[in-house]
PDB file of C-alpha atoms in Angstrom:
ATOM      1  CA  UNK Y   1      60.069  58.075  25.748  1.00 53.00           C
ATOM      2  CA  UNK Y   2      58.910  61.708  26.344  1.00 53.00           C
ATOM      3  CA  UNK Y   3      55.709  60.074  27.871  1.00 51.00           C
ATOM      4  CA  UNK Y   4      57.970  58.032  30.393  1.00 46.00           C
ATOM      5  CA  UNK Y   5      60.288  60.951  31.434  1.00 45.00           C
ATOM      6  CA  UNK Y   6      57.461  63.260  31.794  1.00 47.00           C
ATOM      7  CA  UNK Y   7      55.785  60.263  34.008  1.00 46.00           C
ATOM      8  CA  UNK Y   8      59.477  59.687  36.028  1.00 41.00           C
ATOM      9  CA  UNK Y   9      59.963  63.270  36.699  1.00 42.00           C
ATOM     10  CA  UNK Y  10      56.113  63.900  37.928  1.00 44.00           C
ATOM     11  CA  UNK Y  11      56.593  61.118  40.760  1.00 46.00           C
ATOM     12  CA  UNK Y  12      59.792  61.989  41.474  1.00 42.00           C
ATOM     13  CA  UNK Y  13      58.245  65.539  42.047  1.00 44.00           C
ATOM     14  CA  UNK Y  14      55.686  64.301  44.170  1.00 45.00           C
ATOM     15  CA  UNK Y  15      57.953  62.030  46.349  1.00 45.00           C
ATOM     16  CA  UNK Y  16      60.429  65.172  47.041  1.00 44.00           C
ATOM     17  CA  UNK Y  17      57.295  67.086  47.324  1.00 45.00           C
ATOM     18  CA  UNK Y  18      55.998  64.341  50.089  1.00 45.00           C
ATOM     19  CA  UNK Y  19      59.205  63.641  51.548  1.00 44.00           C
ATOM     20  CA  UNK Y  20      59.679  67.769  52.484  1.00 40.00           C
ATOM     21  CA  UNK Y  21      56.465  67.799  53.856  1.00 41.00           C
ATOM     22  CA  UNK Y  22      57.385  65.174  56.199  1.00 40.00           C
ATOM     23  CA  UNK Y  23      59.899  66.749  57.594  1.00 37.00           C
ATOM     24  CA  UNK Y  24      58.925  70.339  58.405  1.00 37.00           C
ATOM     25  CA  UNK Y  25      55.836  68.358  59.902  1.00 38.00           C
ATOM     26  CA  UNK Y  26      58.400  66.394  62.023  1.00 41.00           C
ATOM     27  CA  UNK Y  27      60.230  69.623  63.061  1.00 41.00           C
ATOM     28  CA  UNK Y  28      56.652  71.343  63.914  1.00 53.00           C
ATOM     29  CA  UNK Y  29      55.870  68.244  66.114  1.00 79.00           C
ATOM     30  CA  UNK Y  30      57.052  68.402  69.467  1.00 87.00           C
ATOM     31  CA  UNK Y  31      57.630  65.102  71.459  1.00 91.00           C
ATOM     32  CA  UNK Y  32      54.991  64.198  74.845  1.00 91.00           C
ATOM     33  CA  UNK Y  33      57.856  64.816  76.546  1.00 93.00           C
ATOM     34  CA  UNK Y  34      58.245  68.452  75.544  1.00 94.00           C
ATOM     35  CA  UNK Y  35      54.915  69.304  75.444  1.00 92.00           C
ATOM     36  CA  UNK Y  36      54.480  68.323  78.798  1.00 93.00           C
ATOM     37  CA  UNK Y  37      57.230  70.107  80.017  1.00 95.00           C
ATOM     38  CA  UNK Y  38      55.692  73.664  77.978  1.00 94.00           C
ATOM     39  CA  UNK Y  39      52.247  72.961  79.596  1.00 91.00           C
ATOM     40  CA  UNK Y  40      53.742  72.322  83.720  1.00 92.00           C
ATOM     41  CA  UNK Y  41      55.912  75.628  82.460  1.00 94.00           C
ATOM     42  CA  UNK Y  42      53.687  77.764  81.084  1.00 93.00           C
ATOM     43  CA  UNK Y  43      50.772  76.693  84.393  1.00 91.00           C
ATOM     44  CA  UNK Y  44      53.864  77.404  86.760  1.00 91.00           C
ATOM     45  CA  UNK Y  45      54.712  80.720  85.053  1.00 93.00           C
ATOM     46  CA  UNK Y  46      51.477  81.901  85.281  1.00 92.00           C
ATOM     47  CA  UNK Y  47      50.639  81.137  88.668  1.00 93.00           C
ATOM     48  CA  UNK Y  48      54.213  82.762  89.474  1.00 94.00           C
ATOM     49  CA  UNK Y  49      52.862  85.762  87.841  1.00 94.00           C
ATOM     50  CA  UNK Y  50      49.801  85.192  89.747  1.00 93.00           C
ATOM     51  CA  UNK Y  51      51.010  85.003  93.348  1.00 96.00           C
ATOM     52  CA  UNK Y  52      53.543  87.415  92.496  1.00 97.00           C
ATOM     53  CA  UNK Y  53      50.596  90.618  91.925  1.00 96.00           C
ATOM     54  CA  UNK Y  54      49.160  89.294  94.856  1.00 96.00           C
ATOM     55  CA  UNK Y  55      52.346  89.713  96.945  1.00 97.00           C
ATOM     56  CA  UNK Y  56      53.480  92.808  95.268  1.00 97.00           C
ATOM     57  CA  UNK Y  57      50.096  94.021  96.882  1.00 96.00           C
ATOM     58  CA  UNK Y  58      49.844  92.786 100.217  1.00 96.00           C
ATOM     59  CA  UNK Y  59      53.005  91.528 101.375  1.00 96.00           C
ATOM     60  CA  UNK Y  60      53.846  93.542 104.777  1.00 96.00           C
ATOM     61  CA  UNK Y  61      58.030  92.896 104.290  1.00 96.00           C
ATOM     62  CA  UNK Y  62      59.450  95.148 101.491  1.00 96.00           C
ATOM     63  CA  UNK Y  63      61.869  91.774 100.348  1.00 96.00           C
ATOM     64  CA  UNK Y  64      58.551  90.351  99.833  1.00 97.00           C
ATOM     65  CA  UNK Y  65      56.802  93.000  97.509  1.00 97.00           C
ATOM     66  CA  UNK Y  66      60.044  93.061  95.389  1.00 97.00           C
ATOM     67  CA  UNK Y  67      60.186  89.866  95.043  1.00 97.00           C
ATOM     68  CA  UNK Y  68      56.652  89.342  94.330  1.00 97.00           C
ATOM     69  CA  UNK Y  69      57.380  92.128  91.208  1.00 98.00           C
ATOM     70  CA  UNK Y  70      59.900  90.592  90.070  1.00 97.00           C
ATOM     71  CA  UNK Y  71      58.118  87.142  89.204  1.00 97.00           C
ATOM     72  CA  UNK Y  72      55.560  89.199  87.805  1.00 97.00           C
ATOM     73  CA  UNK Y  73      58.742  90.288  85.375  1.00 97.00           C
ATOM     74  CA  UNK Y  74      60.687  87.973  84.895  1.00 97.00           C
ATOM     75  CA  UNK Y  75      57.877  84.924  84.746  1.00 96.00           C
ATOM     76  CA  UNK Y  76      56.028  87.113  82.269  1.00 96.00           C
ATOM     77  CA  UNK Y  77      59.200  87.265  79.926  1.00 96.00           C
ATOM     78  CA  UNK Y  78      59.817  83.465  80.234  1.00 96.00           C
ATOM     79  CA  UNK Y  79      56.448  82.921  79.239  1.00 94.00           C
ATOM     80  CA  UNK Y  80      56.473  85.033  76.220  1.00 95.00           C
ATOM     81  CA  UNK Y  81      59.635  83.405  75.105  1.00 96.00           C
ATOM     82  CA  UNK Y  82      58.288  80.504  75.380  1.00 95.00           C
ATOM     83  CA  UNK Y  83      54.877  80.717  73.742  1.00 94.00           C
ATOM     84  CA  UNK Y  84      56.936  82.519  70.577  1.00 94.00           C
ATOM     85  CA  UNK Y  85      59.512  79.137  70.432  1.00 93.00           C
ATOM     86  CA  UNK Y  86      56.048  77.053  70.465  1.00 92.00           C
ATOM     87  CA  UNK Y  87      54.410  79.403  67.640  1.00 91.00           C
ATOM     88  CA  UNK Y  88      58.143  79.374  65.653  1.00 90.00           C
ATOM     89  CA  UNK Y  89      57.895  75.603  65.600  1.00 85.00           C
ATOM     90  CA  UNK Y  90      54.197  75.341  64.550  1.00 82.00           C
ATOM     91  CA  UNK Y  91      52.996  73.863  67.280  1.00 80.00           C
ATOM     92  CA  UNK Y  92      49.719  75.335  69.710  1.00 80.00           C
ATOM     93  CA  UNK Y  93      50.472  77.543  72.633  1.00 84.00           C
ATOM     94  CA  UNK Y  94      48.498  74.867  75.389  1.00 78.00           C
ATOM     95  CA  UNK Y  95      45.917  76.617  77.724  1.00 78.00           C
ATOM     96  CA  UNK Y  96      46.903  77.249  80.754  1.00 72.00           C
ATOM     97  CA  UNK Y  97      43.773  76.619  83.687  1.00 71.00           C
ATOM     98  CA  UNK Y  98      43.469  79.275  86.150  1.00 69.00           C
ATOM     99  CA  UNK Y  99      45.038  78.300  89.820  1.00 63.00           C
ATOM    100  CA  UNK Y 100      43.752  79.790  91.723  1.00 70.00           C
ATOM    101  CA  UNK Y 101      44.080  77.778  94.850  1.00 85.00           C
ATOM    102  CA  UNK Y 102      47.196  79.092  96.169  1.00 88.00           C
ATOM    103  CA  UNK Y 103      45.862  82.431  95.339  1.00 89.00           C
ATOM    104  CA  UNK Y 104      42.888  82.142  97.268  1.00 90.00           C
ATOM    105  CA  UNK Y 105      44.452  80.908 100.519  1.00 91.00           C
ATOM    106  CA  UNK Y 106      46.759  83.770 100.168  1.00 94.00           C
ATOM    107  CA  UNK Y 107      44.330  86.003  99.792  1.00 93.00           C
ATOM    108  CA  UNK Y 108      43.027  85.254 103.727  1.00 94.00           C
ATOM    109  CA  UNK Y 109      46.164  86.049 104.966  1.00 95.00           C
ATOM    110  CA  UNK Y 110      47.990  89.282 105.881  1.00 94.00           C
ATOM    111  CA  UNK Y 111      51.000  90.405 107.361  1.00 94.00           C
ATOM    112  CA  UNK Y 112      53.963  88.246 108.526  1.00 94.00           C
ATOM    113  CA  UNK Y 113      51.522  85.110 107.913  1.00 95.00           C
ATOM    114  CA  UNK Y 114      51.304  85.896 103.794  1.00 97.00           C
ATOM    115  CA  UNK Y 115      54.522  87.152 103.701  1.00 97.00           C
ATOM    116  CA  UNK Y 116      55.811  83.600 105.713  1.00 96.00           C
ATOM    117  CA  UNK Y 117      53.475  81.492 103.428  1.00 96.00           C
ATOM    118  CA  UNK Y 118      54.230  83.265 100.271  1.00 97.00           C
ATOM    119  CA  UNK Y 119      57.725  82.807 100.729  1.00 97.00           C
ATOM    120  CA  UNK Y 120      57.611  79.090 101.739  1.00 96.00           C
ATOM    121  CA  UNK Y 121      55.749  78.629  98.756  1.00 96.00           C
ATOM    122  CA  UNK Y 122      58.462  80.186  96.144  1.00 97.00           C
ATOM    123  CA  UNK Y 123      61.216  77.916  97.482  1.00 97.00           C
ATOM    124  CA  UNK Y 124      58.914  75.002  97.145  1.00 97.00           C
ATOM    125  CA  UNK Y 125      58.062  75.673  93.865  1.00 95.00           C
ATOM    126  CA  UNK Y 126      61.072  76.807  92.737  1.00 97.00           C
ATOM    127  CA  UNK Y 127      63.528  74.227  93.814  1.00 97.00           C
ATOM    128  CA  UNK Y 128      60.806  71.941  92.116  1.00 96.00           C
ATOM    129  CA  UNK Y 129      60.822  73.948  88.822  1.00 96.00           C
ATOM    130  CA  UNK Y 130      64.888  74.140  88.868  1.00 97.00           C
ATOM    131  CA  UNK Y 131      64.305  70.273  88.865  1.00 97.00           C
ATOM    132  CA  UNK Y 132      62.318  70.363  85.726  1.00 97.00           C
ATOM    133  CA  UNK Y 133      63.993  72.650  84.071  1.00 97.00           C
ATOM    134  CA  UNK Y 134      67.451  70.952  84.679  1.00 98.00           C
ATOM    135  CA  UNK Y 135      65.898  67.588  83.627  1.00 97.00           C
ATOM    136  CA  UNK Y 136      64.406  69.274  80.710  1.00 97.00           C
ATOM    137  CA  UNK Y 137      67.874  70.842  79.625  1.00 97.00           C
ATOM    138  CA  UNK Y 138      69.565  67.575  79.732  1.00 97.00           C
ATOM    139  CA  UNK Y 139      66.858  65.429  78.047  1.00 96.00           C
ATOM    140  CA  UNK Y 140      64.658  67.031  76.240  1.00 96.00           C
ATOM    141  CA  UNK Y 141      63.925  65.941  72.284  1.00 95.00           C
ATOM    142  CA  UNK Y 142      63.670  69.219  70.577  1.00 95.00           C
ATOM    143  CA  UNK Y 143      67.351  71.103  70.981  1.00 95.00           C
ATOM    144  CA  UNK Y 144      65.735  74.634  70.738  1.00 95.00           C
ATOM    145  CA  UNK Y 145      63.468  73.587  73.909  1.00 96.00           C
ATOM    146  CA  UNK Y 146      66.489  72.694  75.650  1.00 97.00           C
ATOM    147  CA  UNK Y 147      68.378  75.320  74.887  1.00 97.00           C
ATOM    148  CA  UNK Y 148      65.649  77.767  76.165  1.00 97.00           C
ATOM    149  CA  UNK Y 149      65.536  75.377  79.740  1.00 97.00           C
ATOM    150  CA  UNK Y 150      69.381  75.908  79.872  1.00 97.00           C
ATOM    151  CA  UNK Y 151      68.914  79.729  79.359  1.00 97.00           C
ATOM    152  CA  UNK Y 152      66.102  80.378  82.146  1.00 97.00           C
ATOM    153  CA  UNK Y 153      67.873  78.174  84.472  1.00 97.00           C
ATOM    154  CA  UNK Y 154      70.085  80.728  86.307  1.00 97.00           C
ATOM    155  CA  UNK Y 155      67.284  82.740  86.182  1.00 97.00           C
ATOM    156  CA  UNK Y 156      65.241  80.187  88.597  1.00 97.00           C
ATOM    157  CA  UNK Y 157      68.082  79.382  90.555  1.00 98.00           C
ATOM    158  CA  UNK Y 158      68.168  83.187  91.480  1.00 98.00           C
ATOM    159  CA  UNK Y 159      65.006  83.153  92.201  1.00 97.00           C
ATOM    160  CA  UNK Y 160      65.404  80.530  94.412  1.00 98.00           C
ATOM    161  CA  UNK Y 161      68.336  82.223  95.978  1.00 98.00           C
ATOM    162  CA  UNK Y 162      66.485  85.312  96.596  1.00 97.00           C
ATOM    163  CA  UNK Y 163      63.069  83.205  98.050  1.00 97.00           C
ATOM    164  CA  UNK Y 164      65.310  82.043 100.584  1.00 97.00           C
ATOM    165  CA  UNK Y 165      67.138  85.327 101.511  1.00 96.00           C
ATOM    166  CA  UNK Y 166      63.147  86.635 101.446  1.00 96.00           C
ATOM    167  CA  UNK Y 167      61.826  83.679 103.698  1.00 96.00           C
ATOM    168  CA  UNK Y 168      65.048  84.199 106.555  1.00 95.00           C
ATOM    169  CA  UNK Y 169      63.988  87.409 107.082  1.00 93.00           C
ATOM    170  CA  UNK Y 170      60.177  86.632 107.119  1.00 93.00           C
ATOM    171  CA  UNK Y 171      60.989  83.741 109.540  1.00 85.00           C
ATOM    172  CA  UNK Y 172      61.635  85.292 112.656  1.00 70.00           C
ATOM    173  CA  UNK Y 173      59.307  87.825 112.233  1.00 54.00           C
ATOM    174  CA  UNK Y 174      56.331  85.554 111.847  1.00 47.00           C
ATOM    175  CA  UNK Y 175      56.737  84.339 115.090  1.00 47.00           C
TER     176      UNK Y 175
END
């Protein structure tokens, strides 16, 4: 009888033992869906943080170098967020491939024509991102993920606001 109990509580052991293990592996796994969304994040944070040392450099408007700094800032802080919710949950920070293609046909330009391509370029990209984000927010698998989309939102959709006040005023004087 001793032999049997012994031999019952062992497996039951090992099935708890099992059965926890599957589950902090489930909660370490993010979904295709999320991971995707982390990698197009993480690419378009960086190359926010990119173009935005580039224009804090050479951008001839002043609305231009500020807001060139401050996507340096604020994509940089997104980024680190988001890279320590990855590493909380387990899972491996992607790599993120240097664009530089944007960067590179900045580069050639000066003046009003960076500051008017630059600025193009930021409401582009960020009414696209507020898209993603929004989508992400709303139906996303992992609730922390979301929950981290619905925080940066307003940040992007500032962004956005400011790219546009940036790009009137650029406008006229690229012409």
């Amino acid at each position: 009888m001793k032999t049997t109990t012994s031999f019952l509580a062992s497996i039951l052991a090992l099935l708890l033992a099992a059965n926890l293990h599957g589950r902090a592996a489930e909660t370490n796994q993010l979904s295709a869906k999320d991971s995707k969304f982390i990698k197009n994040a993480l690419i378009g944070g960086q190359m926010e943080v990119t173009l935005g040392q580039l224009a804090a450099q050479k951008g001839a408007d002043q609305s231009v170098r500020d807001f060139g700094t401050k996507m340096v800032a604020d994509h940089q802080k997104a980024g680190d967020e988001l890279k320590g919710l990855v590493t909380q949950k387990g899972g491996q920070v992607p790599e993120v491939p240097d664009q530089n293609s944007m960067a590179e046909h900045l580069q050639k330009l000066y003046g009003h024509d960076f500051d008017k391509m630059y600025m193009n370029h930021m409401v582009k990209d960020h009414m696209k991102d507020i898209a993603e984000f929004e989508s992400e927010a709303k139906n996303g698998d992992d609730a922390e993920l979301k929950t981290w989309a619905s925080k940066t939102l307003p940040v992007l959709q500032e962004h956005l606001q400011l790219a546009k006040a940036a790009q009137a005023k650029v406008e006229p004087a690229a012409r």
